[in-house]
Short mmCIF file of C-alpha atoms in Angstrom, two decimals:
data_model
loop_
_atom_site.label_atom_id
_atom_site.label_comp_id
_atom_site.label_asym_id
_atom_site.label_seq_id
_atom_site.Cartn_x
_atom_site.Cartn_y
_atom_site.Cartn_z
CA LYS A 1 -0.18 -0.08 -0.03
CA ALA A 2 1.33 3.54 -1.03
CA GLY A 3 1.99 5.70 1.44
CA VAL A 4 1.29 9.22 1.96
CA THR A 5 2.55 11.31 -1.00
CA GLN A 6 3.57 15.17 -0.93
CA THR A 7 4.44 17.32 -3.60
CA PRO A 8 6.86 18.98 -4.44
CA ARG A 9 9.55 18.06 -2.01
CA TYR A 10 11.02 21.53 -2.28
CA LEU A 11 10.29 25.07 -3.46
CA ILE A 12 11.80 27.83 -3.68
CA LYS A 13 9.47 31.10 -3.58
CA THR A 14 9.94 34.72 -3.05
CA ARG A 15 8.29 37.25 -0.88
CA GLY A 16 4.23 38.21 -1.77
CA GLN A 17 3.94 34.93 -4.26
CA GLN A 18 1.39 32.38 -3.52
CA VAL A 19 2.06 28.33 -3.24
CA THR A 20 -0.12 25.51 -3.56
CA LEU A 21 1.29 21.95 -1.98
CA SER A 22 -0.26 18.76 -2.40
CA CYS A 23 -0.95 15.64 -0.37
CA SER A 24 -2.07 12.25 -1.68
CA PRO A 25 -3.10 10.20 1.15
CA ILE A 26 -3.15 6.61 2.03
CA SER A 27 -6.12 4.81 -0.61
CA GLY A 28 -9.10 4.58 2.03
CA HIS A 29 -8.10 7.76 4.40
CA ARG A 30 -10.51 10.32 4.40
CA SER A 31 -8.34 12.54 6.65
CA VAL A 32 -5.73 14.78 6.15
CA SER A 33 -4.41 17.13 8.18
CA TRP A 34 -1.72 19.73 7.79
CA TYR A 35 1.48 20.82 10.30
CA GLN A 36 4.16 23.57 9.82
CA GLN A 37 7.59 22.35 11.30
CA THR A 38 10.27 25.31 11.81
CA PRO A 39 13.00 25.34 14.05
CA GLY A 40 11.75 28.31 15.96
CA GLN A 41 8.38 26.81 16.51
CA GLY A 42 8.36 23.01 16.02
CA LEU A 43 5.35 21.09 14.83
CA GLN A 44 2.08 23.14 14.65
CA PHE A 45 -1.20 22.04 13.64
CA LEU A 46 -2.36 24.06 10.54
CA PHE A 47 -6.20 22.53 9.55
CA GLU A 48 -7.79 19.09 9.05
CA TYR A 49 -9.94 18.24 6.15
CA PHE A 50 -12.17 14.93 6.42
CA SER A 51 -15.06 14.35 4.08
CA GLU A 52 -14.06 17.60 2.07
CA THR A 53 -14.78 19.49 4.91
CA GLN A 54 -12.73 21.60 7.14
CA ARG A 55 -13.05 20.16 10.49
CA ASN A 56 -10.13 21.98 12.65
CA LYS A 57 -8.00 24.82 12.26
CA GLY A 58 -5.14 25.79 14.34
CA ASN A 59 -3.89 29.11 14.90
CA PHE A 60 -3.00 30.61 11.67
CA PRO A 61 -4.01 33.34 9.44
CA GLY A 62 -6.18 33.51 6.60
CA ARG A 63 -2.95 33.64 4.10
CA PHE A 64 -3.15 29.96 4.75
CA SER A 65 -6.12 27.97 3.34
CA GLY A 66 -6.60 24.35 2.16
CA ARG A 67 -9.37 22.22 0.53
CA GLN A 68 -10.03 18.43 -0.06
CA PHE A 69 -10.86 16.70 -2.70
CA SER A 70 -13.70 14.03 -3.41
CA ASN A 71 -10.63 11.40 -3.73
CA SER A 72 -9.19 12.75 -0.44
CA ARG A 73 -6.60 14.62 -1.82
CA SER A 74 -5.66 17.69 -0.10
CA GLU A 75 -4.08 20.71 -1.17
CA MET A 76 -2.86 23.64 0.83
CA ASN A 77 -2.33 27.16 -0.48
CA VAL A 78 -0.14 30.24 1.12
CA SER A 79 -1.10 33.39 -0.40
CA THR A 80 1.19 36.80 0.13
CA LEU A 81 4.22 34.59 1.03
CA GLU A 82 6.26 35.84 4.02
CA LEU A 83 9.69 35.00 4.63
CA GLY A 84 8.55 33.64 8.20
CA ASP A 85 6.72 31.18 6.12
CA SER A 86 9.95 29.01 5.46
CA ALA A 87 9.37 25.66 7.01
CA LEU A 88 8.57 21.88 6.48
CA TYR A 89 4.98 21.38 5.90
CA LEU A 90 3.96 18.34 6.70
CA CYS A 91 0.68 16.46 5.76
CA ALA A 92 -0.57 13.47 7.54
CA SER A 93 -3.62 10.79 6.92
CA SER A 94 -5.90 9.07 9.31
CA LEU A 95 -8.71 6.38 8.15
CA GLY A 96 -11.10 8.45 10.43
CA GLN A 97 -11.37 11.85 11.69
CA LEU A 98 -8.36 13.34 14.18
CA GLY A 99 -10.15 11.99 17.53
CA ALA A 100 -10.91 8.22 16.70
CA ASN A 101 -8.81 6.79 18.53
CA ASN A 102 -7.86 3.62 16.44
CA SER A 103 -7.04 6.07 13.61
CA PRO A 104 -3.18 6.63 13.74
CA LEU A 105 -1.55 9.38 11.79
CA HIS A 106 0.39 8.43 9.12
CA PHE A 107 2.83 11.30 7.85
CA GLY A 108 4.17 12.25 4.22
CA ASN A 109 7.88 13.43 3.78
CA GLY A 110 7.02 16.65 3.78
CA THR A 111 7.37 19.65 1.34
CA ARG A 112 10.71 22.07 2.37
CA LEU A 113 9.20 25.41 1.21
CA THR A 114 12.08 28.09 1.22
CA VAL A 115 10.53 31.85 0.93
CA THR A 116 13.37 34.55 -0.41
CA ALA B 1 -5.35 24.42 27.03
CA GLN B 2 -2.56 21.62 26.95
CA SER B 3 1.60 22.03 26.44
CA VAL B 4 4.06 19.40 25.97
CA THR B 5 7.35 19.78 27.12
CA GLN B 6 10.65 17.74 26.32
CA LEU B 7 12.93 18.39 28.96
CA ASP B 8 16.33 17.62 26.92
CA SER B 9 16.89 19.32 23.12
CA GLN B 10 19.82 16.75 22.60
CA VAL B 11 20.49 13.47 24.21
CA PRO B 12 23.89 11.76 23.35
CA VAL B 13 24.39 8.37 23.87
CA PHE B 14 26.54 5.66 23.25
CA GLU B 15 25.78 2.60 21.47
CA GLU B 16 24.21 -0.32 23.07
CA ALA B 17 23.45 1.79 26.30
CA PRO B 18 19.80 2.37 27.44
CA VAL B 19 18.46 5.67 27.24
CA GLU B 20 15.47 8.15 28.19
CA LEU B 21 13.79 10.72 26.55
CA ARG B 22 11.27 12.89 28.94
CA CYS B 23 8.20 14.38 28.18
CA ASN B 24 6.12 16.27 30.71
CA TYR B 25 2.50 17.35 29.86
CA SER B 26 -0.40 19.73 31.07
CA SER B 27 -3.83 19.49 30.54
CA SER B 28 -6.85 20.01 32.37
CA VAL B 29 -8.88 16.94 30.58
CA SER B 30 -7.92 13.41 29.95
CA VAL B 31 -5.43 12.86 27.45
CA TYR B 32 -3.91 10.92 24.68
CA LEU B 33 -0.33 10.64 24.46
CA PHE B 34 2.07 9.53 21.93
CA TRP B 35 5.70 9.40 20.48
CA TYR B 36 6.78 10.21 17.04
CA VAL B 37 9.96 9.29 15.55
CA GLN B 38 11.32 11.60 12.52
CA TYR B 39 14.51 10.70 10.49
CA PRO B 40 16.40 13.08 8.47
CA ASN B 41 14.41 14.22 5.12
CA GLN B 42 11.29 12.23 6.57
CA GLY B 43 7.93 12.91 8.18
CA LEU B 44 6.86 11.30 11.61
CA GLN B 45 6.24 7.92 12.24
CA LEU B 46 4.50 6.62 15.21
CA LEU B 47 6.53 4.81 17.95
CA LEU B 48 3.75 4.37 20.55
CA LYS B 49 0.69 5.89 21.92
CA TYR B 50 -1.23 5.83 25.35
CA LEU B 51 -4.91 5.51 24.92
CA SER B 52 -6.10 3.81 28.15
CA GLY B 53 -5.13 0.75 30.36
CA SER B 54 -1.95 -0.54 30.91
CA THR B 55 0.55 2.75 31.90
CA LEU B 56 3.63 0.73 30.47
CA VAL B 57 3.26 0.87 26.39
CA LYS B 58 5.66 -0.82 24.26
CA GLY B 59 6.20 0.32 20.65
CA ILE B 60 8.00 -0.34 17.84
CA ASN B 61 11.53 -0.79 17.35
CA GLY B 62 12.08 -1.85 21.29
CA PHE B 63 10.76 1.48 22.52
CA GLU B 64 8.56 1.61 25.74
CA ALA B 65 6.80 4.41 27.60
CA GLU B 66 5.13 4.67 30.90
CA PHE B 67 2.37 7.12 31.63
CA ASN B 68 2.45 8.69 34.83
CA LYS B 69 -0.44 10.55 35.60
CA SER B 70 0.43 12.11 39.13
CA GLN B 71 3.44 13.59 37.83
CA THR B 72 1.81 14.18 34.01
CA SER B 73 4.60 12.54 32.57
CA PHE B 74 5.41 10.24 29.74
CA HIS B 75 8.97 9.30 29.43
CA LEU B 76 10.27 7.29 26.70
CA ARG B 77 12.81 4.46 27.12
CA LYS B 78 15.17 1.90 25.45
CA PRO B 79 17.21 -0.29 27.25
CA SER B 80 19.90 -0.85 24.20
CA VAL B 81 19.78 1.46 21.41
CA HIS B 82 21.47 1.25 17.54
CA ILE B 83 23.09 3.95 15.53
CA SER B 84 19.91 3.69 13.65
CA ASP B 85 18.19 4.95 16.65
CA THR B 86 19.76 8.31 15.68
CA ALA B 87 16.60 10.62 14.83
CA GLU B 88 14.50 13.45 16.28
CA TYR B 89 11.77 11.92 18.87
CA PHE B 90 8.38 14.03 19.39
CA CYS B 91 6.25 13.82 22.24
CA ALA B 92 2.24 14.76 21.46
CA VAL B 93 -0.53 14.96 23.62
CA SER B 94 -4.21 15.29 22.45
CA ARG B 95 -7.47 15.30 24.55
CA SER B 96 -8.84 11.99 24.73
CA GLY B 97 -12.88 12.10 23.12
CA GLY B 98 -13.95 14.37 20.62
CA SER B 99 -11.89 16.15 18.38
CA TYR B 100 -8.26 15.64 18.74
CA ILE B 101 -5.98 18.57 17.71
CA PRO B 102 -2.49 16.78 18.81
CA THR B 103 0.30 19.56 20.52
CA PHE B 104 3.73 18.76 19.96
CA GLY B 105 6.74 19.20 22.31
CA ARG B 106 9.62 20.76 20.53
CA GLY B 107 11.55 17.12 20.17
CA THR B 108 14.44 15.91 21.67
CA SER B 109 17.36 14.98 19.12
CA LEU B 110 19.03 11.51 20.05
CA ILE B 111 22.30 11.01 18.76
CA VAL B 112 23.79 7.67 19.23
CA HIS B 113 27.54 7.38 19.04
CA PRO B 114 29.37 4.08 17.99
#
């Protein structure tokens, strides 16, 4: 069974641009959650999508948005990029919604975004 | 609100020695507890989890952790480490029941020397 796939692996953008990251979950998984990992702030929850609906949202500005398609694939968009958005962005999929204790998170290898 | 403190940012140890990675949490409600491992240039992989029941939890790769409610701790242990255990380890906590948004610790870098 294929794991969680994130594309692209690396991205370099300049301030003010926007970026779209993609996440393909494990087949059959309906929940996709996104995380930002930085040396300064550690690993922080961005949002979760389940059955094409945003179910939970972390404490990030509205520049960070996402969506989920009917095949459970998810995209995350960041508009008006800032230098501080440079990070490793991880997505994780699970069979059930976050909170279901029989649904462990399976992480992708991440997209490393560098904003110059 | 909940929080997680990993007391050591870096733990150096020699191969075949025992290791303990410390994790303390704060929460006003019952919690689920997790340890994840992250190898270089990879995502996180679940090592073990505590949901309920026995306070000693065994995970993959020979790791185990003990939930101590009175001390609000969930320390990770391995009796004998290998070079391949060199990685970043994250403790995470979430509210039990209902919607769970995990809160992660800052991570502990385990460095195993030959």
